[in-house]
Coordinates of C-alpha atoms and ligand atoms in Angstrom, one line a residue:
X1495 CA 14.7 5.7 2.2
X1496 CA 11.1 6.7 2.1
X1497 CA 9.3 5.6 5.0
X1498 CA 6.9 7.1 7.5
X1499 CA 8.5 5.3 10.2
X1500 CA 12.2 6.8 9.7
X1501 CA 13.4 8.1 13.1
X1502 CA 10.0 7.4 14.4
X1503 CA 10.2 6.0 18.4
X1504 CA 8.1 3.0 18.6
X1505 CA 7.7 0.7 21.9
X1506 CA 6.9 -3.5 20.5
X1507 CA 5.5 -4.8 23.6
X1508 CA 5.8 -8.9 23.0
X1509 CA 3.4 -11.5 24.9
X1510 CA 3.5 -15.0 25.7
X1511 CA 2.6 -17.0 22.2
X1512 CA 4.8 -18.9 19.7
X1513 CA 4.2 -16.1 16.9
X1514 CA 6.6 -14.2 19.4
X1515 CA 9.8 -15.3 16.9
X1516 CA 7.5 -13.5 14.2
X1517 CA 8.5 -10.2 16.6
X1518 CA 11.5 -10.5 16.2
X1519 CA 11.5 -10.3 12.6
X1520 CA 9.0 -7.0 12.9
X1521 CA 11.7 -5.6 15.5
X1522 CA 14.4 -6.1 12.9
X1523 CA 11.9 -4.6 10.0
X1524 CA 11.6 -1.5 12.2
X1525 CA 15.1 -0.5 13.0
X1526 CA 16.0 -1.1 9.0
X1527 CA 13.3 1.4 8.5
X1528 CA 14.8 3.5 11.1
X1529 CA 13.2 3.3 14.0
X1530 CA 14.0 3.6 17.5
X1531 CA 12.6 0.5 18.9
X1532 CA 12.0 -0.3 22.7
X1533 CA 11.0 -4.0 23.4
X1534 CA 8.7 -4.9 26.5
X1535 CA 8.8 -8.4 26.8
X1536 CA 6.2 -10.2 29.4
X1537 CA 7.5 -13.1 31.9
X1538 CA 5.6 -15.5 29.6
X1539 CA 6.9 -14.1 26.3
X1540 CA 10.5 -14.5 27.6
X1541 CA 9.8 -18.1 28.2
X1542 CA 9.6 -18.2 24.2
X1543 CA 12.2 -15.8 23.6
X1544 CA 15.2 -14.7 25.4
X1545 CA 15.5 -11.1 25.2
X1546 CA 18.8 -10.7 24.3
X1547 CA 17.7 -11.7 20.7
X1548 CA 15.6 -8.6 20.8
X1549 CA 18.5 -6.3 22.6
X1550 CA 20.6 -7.5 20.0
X1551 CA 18.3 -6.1 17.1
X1552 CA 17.5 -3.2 18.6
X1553 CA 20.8 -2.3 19.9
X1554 CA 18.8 -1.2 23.3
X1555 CA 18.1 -2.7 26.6
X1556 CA 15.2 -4.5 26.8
X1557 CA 11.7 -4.2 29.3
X1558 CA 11.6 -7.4 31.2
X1559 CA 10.0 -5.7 34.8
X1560 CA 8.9 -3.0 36.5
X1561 CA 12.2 -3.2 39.1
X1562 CA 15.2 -3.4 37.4
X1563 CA 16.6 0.2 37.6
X1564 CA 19.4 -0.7 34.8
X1565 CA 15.9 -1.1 32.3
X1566 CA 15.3 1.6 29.7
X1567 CA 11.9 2.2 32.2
X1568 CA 14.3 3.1 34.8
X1569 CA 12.8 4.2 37.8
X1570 CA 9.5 6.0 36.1
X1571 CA 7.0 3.0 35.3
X1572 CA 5.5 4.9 32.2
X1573 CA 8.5 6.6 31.0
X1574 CA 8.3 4.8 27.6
X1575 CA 3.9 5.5 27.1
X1576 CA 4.6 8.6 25.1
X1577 CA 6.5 7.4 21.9
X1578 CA 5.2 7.9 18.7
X1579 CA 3.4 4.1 18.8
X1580 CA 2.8 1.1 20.4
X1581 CA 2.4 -2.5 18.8
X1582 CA 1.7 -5.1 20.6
X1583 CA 2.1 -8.3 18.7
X1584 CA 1.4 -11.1 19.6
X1585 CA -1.3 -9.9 21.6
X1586 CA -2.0 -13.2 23.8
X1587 CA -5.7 -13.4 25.0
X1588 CA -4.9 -12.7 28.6
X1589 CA -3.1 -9.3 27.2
X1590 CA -5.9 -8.2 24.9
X1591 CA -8.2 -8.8 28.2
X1592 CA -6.1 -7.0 30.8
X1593 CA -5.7 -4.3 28.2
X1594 CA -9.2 -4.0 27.6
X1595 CA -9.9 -3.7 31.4
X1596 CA -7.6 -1.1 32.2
X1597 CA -4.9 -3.2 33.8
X1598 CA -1.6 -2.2 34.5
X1599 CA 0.7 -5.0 36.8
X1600 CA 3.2 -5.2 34.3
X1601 CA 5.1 -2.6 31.9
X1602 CA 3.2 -3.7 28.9
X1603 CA -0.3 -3.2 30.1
X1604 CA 0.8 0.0 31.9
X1605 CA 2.6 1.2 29.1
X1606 CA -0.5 0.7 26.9
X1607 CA -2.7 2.6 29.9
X1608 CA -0.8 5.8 30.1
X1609 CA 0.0 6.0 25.8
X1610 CA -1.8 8.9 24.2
X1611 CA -0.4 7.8 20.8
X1612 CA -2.0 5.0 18.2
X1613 CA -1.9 1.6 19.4
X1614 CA -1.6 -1.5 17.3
X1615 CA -2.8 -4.7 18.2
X1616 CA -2.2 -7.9 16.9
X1617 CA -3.8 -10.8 18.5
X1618 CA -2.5 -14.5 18.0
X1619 CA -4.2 -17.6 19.6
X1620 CA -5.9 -20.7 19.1
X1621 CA -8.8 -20.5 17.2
X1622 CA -11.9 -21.6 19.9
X1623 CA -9.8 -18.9 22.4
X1624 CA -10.5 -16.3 19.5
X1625 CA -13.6 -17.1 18.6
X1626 CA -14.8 -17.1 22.6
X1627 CA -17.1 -14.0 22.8
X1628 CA -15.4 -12.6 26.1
X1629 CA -12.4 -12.8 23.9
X1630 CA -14.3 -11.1 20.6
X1631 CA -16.2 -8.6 23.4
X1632 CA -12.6 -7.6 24.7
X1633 CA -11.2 -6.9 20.8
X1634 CA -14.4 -5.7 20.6
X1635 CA -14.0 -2.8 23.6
X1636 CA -10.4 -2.2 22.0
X1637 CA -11.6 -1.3 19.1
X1638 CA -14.6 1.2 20.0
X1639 CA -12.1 3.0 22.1
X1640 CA -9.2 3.6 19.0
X1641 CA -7.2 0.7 19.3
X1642 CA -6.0 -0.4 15.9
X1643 CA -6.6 -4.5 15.2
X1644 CA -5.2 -6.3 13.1
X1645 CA -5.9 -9.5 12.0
X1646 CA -5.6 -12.5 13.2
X1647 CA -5.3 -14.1 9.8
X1648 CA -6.3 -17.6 9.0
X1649 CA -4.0 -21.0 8.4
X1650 CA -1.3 -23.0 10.3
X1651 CA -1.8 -23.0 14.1
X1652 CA 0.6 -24.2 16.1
X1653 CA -1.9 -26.4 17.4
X1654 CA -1.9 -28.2 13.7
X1655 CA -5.1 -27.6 13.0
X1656 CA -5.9 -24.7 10.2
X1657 CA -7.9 -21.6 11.8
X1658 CA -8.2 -18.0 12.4
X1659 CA -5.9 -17.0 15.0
X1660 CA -1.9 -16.7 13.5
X1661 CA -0.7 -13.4 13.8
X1662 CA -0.6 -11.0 11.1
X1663 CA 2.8 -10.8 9.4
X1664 CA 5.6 -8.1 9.9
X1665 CA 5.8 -6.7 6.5
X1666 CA 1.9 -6.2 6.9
X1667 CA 1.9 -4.3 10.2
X1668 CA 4.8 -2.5 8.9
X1669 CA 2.4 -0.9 6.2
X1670 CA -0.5 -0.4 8.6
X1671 CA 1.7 1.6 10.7
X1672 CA 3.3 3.5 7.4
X1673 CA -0.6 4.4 7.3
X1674 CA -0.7 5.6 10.7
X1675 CA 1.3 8.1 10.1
X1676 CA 0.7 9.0 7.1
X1677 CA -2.8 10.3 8.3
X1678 CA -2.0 13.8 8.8
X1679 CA 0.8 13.9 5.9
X1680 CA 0.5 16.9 3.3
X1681 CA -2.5 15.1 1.0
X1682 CA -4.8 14.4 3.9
X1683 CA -6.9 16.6 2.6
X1684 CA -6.9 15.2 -1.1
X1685 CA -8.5 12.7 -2.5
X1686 CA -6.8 10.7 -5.5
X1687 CA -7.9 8.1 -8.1
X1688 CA -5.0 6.5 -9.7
X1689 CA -5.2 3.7 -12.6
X1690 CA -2.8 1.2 -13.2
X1691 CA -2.0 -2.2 -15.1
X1692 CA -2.1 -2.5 -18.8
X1693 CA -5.9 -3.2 -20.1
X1694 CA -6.8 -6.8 -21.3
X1695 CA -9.1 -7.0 -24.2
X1696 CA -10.5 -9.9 -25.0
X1697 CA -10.9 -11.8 -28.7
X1698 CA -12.0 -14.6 -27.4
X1699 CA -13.4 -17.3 -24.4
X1700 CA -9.6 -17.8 -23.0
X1701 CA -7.8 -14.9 -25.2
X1702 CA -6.9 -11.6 -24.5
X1703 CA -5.1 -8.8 -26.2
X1704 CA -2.6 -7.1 -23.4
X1705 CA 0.6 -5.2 -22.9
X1706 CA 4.2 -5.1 -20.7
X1707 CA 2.9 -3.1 -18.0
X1708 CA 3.4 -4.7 -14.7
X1709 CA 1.1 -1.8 -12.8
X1710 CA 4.3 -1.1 -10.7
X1711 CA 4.2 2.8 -11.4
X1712 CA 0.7 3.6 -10.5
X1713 CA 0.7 0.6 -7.6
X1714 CA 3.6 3.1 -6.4
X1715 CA 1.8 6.3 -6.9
X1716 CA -1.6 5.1 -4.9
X1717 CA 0.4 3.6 -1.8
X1718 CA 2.8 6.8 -1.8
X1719 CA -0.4 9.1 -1.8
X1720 CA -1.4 6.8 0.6
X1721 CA 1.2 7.2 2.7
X1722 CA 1.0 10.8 2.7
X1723 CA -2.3 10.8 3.7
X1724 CA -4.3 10.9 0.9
X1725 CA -8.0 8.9 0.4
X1726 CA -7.0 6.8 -2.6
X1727 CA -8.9 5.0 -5.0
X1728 CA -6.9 2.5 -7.2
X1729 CA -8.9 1.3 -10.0
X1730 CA -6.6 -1.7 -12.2
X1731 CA -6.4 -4.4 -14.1
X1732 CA -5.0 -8.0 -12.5
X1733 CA -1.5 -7.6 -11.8
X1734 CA 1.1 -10.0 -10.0
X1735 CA 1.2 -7.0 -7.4
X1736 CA 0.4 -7.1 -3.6
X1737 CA -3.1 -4.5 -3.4
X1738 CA -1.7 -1.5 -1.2
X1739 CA -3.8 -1.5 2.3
X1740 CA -6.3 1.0 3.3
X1741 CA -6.7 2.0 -0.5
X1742 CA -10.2 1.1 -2.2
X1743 CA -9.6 -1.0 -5.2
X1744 CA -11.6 -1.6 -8.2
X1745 CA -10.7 -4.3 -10.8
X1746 CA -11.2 -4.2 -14.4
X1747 CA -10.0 -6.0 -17.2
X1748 CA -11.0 -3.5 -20.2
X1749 CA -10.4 0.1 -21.7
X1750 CA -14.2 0.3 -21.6
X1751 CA -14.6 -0.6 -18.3
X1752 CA -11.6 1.2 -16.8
X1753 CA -13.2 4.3 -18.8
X1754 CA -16.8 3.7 -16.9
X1755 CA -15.4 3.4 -13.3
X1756 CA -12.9 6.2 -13.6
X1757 CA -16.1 8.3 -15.0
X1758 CA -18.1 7.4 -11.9
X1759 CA -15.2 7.9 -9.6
X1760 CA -13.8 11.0 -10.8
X1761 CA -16.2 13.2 -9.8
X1762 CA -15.8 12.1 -5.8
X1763 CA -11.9 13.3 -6.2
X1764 CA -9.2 15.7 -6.6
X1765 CA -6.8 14.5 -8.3
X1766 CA -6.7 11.6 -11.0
X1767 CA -3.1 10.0 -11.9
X1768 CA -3.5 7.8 -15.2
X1769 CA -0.7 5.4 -15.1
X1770 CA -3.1 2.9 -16.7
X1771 CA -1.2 1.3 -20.1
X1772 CA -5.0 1.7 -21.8
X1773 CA -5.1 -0.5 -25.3
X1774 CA -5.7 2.1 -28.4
X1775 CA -7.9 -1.0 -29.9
X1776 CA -9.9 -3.6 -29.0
X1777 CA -11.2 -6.3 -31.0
X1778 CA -14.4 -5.1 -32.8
X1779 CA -16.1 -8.9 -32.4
X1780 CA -14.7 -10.9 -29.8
X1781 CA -15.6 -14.7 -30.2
X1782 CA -17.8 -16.0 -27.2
X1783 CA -16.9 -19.6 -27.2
X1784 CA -13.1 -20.7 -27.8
X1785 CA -11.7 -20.1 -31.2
X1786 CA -11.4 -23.7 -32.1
X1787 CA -7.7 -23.6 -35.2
X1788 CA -9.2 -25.8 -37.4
X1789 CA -7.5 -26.0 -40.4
X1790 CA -7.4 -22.2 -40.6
X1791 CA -4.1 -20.8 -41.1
X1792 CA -4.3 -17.1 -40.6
X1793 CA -6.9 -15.5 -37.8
X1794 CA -7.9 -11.7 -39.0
X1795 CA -8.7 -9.5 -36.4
X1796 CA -10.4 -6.3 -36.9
X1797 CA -9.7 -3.8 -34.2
X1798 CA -11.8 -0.6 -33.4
X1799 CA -10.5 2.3 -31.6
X1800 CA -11.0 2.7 -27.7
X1801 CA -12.4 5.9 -26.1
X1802 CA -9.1 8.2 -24.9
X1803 CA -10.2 8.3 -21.0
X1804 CA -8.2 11.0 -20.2
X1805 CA -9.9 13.1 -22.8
X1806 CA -13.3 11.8 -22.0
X1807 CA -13.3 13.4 -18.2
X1808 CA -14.3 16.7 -18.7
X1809 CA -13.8 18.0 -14.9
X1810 CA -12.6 21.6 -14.5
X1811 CA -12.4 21.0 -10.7
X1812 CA -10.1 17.6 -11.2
X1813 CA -6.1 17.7 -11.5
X1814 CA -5.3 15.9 -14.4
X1815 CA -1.9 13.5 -14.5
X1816 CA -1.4 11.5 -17.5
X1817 CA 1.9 9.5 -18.9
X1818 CA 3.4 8.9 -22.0
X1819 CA 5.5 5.8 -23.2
X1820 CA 7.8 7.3 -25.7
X1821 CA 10.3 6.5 -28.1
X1822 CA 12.0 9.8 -29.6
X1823 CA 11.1 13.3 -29.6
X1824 CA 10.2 12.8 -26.3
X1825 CA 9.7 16.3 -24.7
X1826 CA 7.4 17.6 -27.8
X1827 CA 5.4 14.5 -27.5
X1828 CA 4.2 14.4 -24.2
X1829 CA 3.6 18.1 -24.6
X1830 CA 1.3 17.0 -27.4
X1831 CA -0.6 15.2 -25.0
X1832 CA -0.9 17.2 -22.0
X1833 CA -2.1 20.2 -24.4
X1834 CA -4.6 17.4 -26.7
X1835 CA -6.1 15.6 -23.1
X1836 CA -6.0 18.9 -20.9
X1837 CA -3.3 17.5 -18.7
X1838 CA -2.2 19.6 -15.5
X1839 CA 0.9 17.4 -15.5
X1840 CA 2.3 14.5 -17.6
X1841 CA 4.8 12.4 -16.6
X1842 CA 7.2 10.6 -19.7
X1843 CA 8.7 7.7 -20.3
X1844 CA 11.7 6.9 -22.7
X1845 CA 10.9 3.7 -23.8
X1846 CA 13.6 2.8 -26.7
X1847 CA 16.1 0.3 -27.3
X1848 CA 17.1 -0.2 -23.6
X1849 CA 15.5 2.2 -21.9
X1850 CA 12.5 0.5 -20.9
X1851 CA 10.8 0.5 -17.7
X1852 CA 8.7 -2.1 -18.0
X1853 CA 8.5 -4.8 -14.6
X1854 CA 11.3 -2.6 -13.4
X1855 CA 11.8 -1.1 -9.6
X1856 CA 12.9 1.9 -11.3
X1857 CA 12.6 4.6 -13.5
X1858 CA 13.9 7.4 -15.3
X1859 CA 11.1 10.0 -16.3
X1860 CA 10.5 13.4 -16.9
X1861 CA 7.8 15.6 -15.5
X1862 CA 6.6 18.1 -17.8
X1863 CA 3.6 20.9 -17.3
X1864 CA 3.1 23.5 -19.6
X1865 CA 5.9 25.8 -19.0
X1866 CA 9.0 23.4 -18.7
X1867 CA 10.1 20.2 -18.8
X1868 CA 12.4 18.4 -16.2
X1869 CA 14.3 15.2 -16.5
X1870 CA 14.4 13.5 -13.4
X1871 CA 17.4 10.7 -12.3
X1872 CA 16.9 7.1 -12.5
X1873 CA 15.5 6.0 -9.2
X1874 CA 13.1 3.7 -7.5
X1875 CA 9.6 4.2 -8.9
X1876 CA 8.8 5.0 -4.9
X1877 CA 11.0 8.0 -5.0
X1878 CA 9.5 9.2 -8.8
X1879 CA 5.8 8.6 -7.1
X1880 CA 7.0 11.0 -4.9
X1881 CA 8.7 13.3 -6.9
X1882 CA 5.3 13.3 -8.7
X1883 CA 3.2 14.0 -5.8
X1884 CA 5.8 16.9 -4.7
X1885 CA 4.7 18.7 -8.3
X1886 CA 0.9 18.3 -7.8
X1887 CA 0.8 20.0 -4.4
X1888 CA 3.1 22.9 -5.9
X1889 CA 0.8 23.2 -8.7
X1890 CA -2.3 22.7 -6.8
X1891 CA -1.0 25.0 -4.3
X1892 CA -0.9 28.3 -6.9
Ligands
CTP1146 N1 -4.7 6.9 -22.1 C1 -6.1 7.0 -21.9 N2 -7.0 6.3 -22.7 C2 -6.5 5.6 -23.8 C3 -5.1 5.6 -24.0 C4 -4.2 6.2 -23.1 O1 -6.6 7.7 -20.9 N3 -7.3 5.0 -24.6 C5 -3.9 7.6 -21.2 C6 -2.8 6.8 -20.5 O2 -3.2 6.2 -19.3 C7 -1.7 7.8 -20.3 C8 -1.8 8.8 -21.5 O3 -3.2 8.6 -21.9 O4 -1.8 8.5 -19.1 C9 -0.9 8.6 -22.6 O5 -0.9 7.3 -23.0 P1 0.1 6.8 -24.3 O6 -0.3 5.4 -24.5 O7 1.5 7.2 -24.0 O8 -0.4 7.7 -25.4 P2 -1.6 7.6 -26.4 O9 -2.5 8.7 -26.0 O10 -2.2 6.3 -26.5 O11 -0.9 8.0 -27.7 P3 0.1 7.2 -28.7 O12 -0.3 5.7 -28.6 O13 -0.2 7.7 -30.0 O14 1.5 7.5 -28.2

């Protein structure tokens, strides 16, 4: 496992709303990443939720008051304030306020007081209660004193109505937290521009020319640098792919538009990681209405070459990455490449017969500078992002 949050000591403070049974899925998310996770549960939160669902995922005793000396508090009131994070979610409107105000009559709101470390908030409530300004001025006073927000997102209330005010989900506080920590990881100072998605180029109105990538690499090697504290930019084509948080994302659909933005970009960053599939050819005309059949039986297309990007950026100062899709010879090939587009680093692909890694959560690659070439173990393209990143700091660091 790869996670920022392995072994990481986190205190889930839960209040008094129905999105409370959303916590307890974030509590479980957290100890499968390998956290140690301390629950503080308010009275009103346990009238939702009983906390032995929470001491059972956790596999620890859970906060219910100040004065039960059998609680992991014990008898010091803010012995759990400095773990490595606090998340409180939900975050009822009564919390948020007492929070904001420096309260401190119950173990949450104490907790909170005496933390040093990030916070994460994550209000849930109706949408008139969020939208009230004492309740935006409270978020509001949060926020301008660190206090992390997040969300509330918009649809199904528990009210039945539709409105801002459900509480962000698990998997997504799960990656804002990732990001947390990530901030002071080994490419803080870095900043990276990775491409990803195979280009789309269009012949006509509803038609477009495009490949097998899925984006899945370079989606992998943005959060991972991400995660390690690096300021990414992710430029790519659509994908079915979730956008990694707190990464800048620019969407393009062409070679020749990919090739502009990662021209402007480029010279803002450090490093740039093509994993971009980039078309060799576009359509020389492309047909601006529909391309009605007819009676026509065949449909010629004449393709023109597209600029090589990666040859096109001329940046002493910018570490190069590039990939290559191969079917034999690969070693020499990619070789070809790094020497051809200036490459610091290039990472291959076998793509033959069965080997592809196309739409796959893994892949088997090797990473290859100018003096050697290493052929890494199938893994998860997570792990190869890694592996990846590990190779640019060494070579960035001689
Ligand atoms: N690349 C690029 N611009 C292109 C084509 C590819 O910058 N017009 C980049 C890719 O993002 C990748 C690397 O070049 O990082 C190698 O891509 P690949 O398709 O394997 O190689 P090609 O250079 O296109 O060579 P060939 O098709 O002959 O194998």
């Amino acid at each position: 496992m790869n996670s920022n949050i392995k072994n990481k000591n986190i205190v889930l403070g839960v209040t008094g709303s129905i999105a409370c049974y959303k916590s307890v899925m974030l509590a479980s998310l957290l100890v499968q990443q390998g956290a140690n996770v301390d629950v503080i549960m308010t009275p009103s939160a346990q009238k939702f939720i009983q906390p032995a669902t929470f001491r059972a995922i956790t596999r620890r005793d859970v906060v219910t008051d100040f004065f039960d000396a059998n609680s992991p508090l014990g008898l010091d009131h803010i012995s759990l304030a400095q773990k490595d994070a606090v998340i409180v979610a939900p975050a009822t409107a009564n919390t948020i306020a007492k929070m904001a105000h420096g309260f401190s009559d119950d173990p949450l709101t104490c907790t909170v007081l005496a933390t040093t470390g990030p916070v994460i908030i994550a209000p849930a409530m109706e949408t008139h209660m969020y939208q009230n300004f004492i309740v935006q001025e409270n978020i509001q006073k949060l926020k301008e004193n660190g206090f992390i927000i997040l969300g509330p997102e918009k649809g199904y209330l528990a009210s039945g109505d539709i409105g801002v005010g459900r509480m962000t989900e698990p998997d997504e506080i799960l990656e804002h937290l990732n990001v947390v920590f990530g901030e002071n990881g080994d490419f803080s100072r870095l900043r990276v521009l990775v491409t990803a998605g195979g280009t789309q180029e269009k012949i006509d109105a509803v038609r477009f020319l495009a490949n097998r990538s899925s984006g899945k690499m370079g989606y992998a090697v943005a959060t991972a640098a991400r995660d390690r504290g690096a300021k990414v930019t992710l430029i790519t084509t659509p994908t079915n792919l979730e956008v990694p948080k707190g990464v800048d994302t620019v969407f393009v659909d062409t070679a020749l538009d990919m090739c502009q933005e990662v021209k402007s970009h480029c010279a803002k960053n450090d490093v740039l990681v093509m994993a971009a599939a980039v078309a060799d050819w576009r359509a020389q005309k492309s047909v601006e209405h529909k391309m009605k059949k007819g009676k026509q039986q065949v449909w010629n297309l004449e393709m023109i070459r597209n600029p090589d990007i990666l040859t096109e950026i001329i940046n002493e100062d910018l570490f190069k990455v590039g990939f290559a899709a191969e079917t034999e010879d690969i070693i020499e090939n990619a070789l070809q490449k790094l020497i051809s587009k200036k490459l610091n680093l290039i990472v291959a692909n076998d793509i033959s017969g069965e080997n592809t890694t196309f739409n796959s959560d893994e892949n088997e690659v090797y990473i290859i500078t100018r003096e050697k070439g290493k052929k890494l173990p199938l893994m998860s393209k997570k792990d190869v992002a890694n592996k990846i990143l590990d190779k640019i700091k060494q070579l960035l660091a001689k």
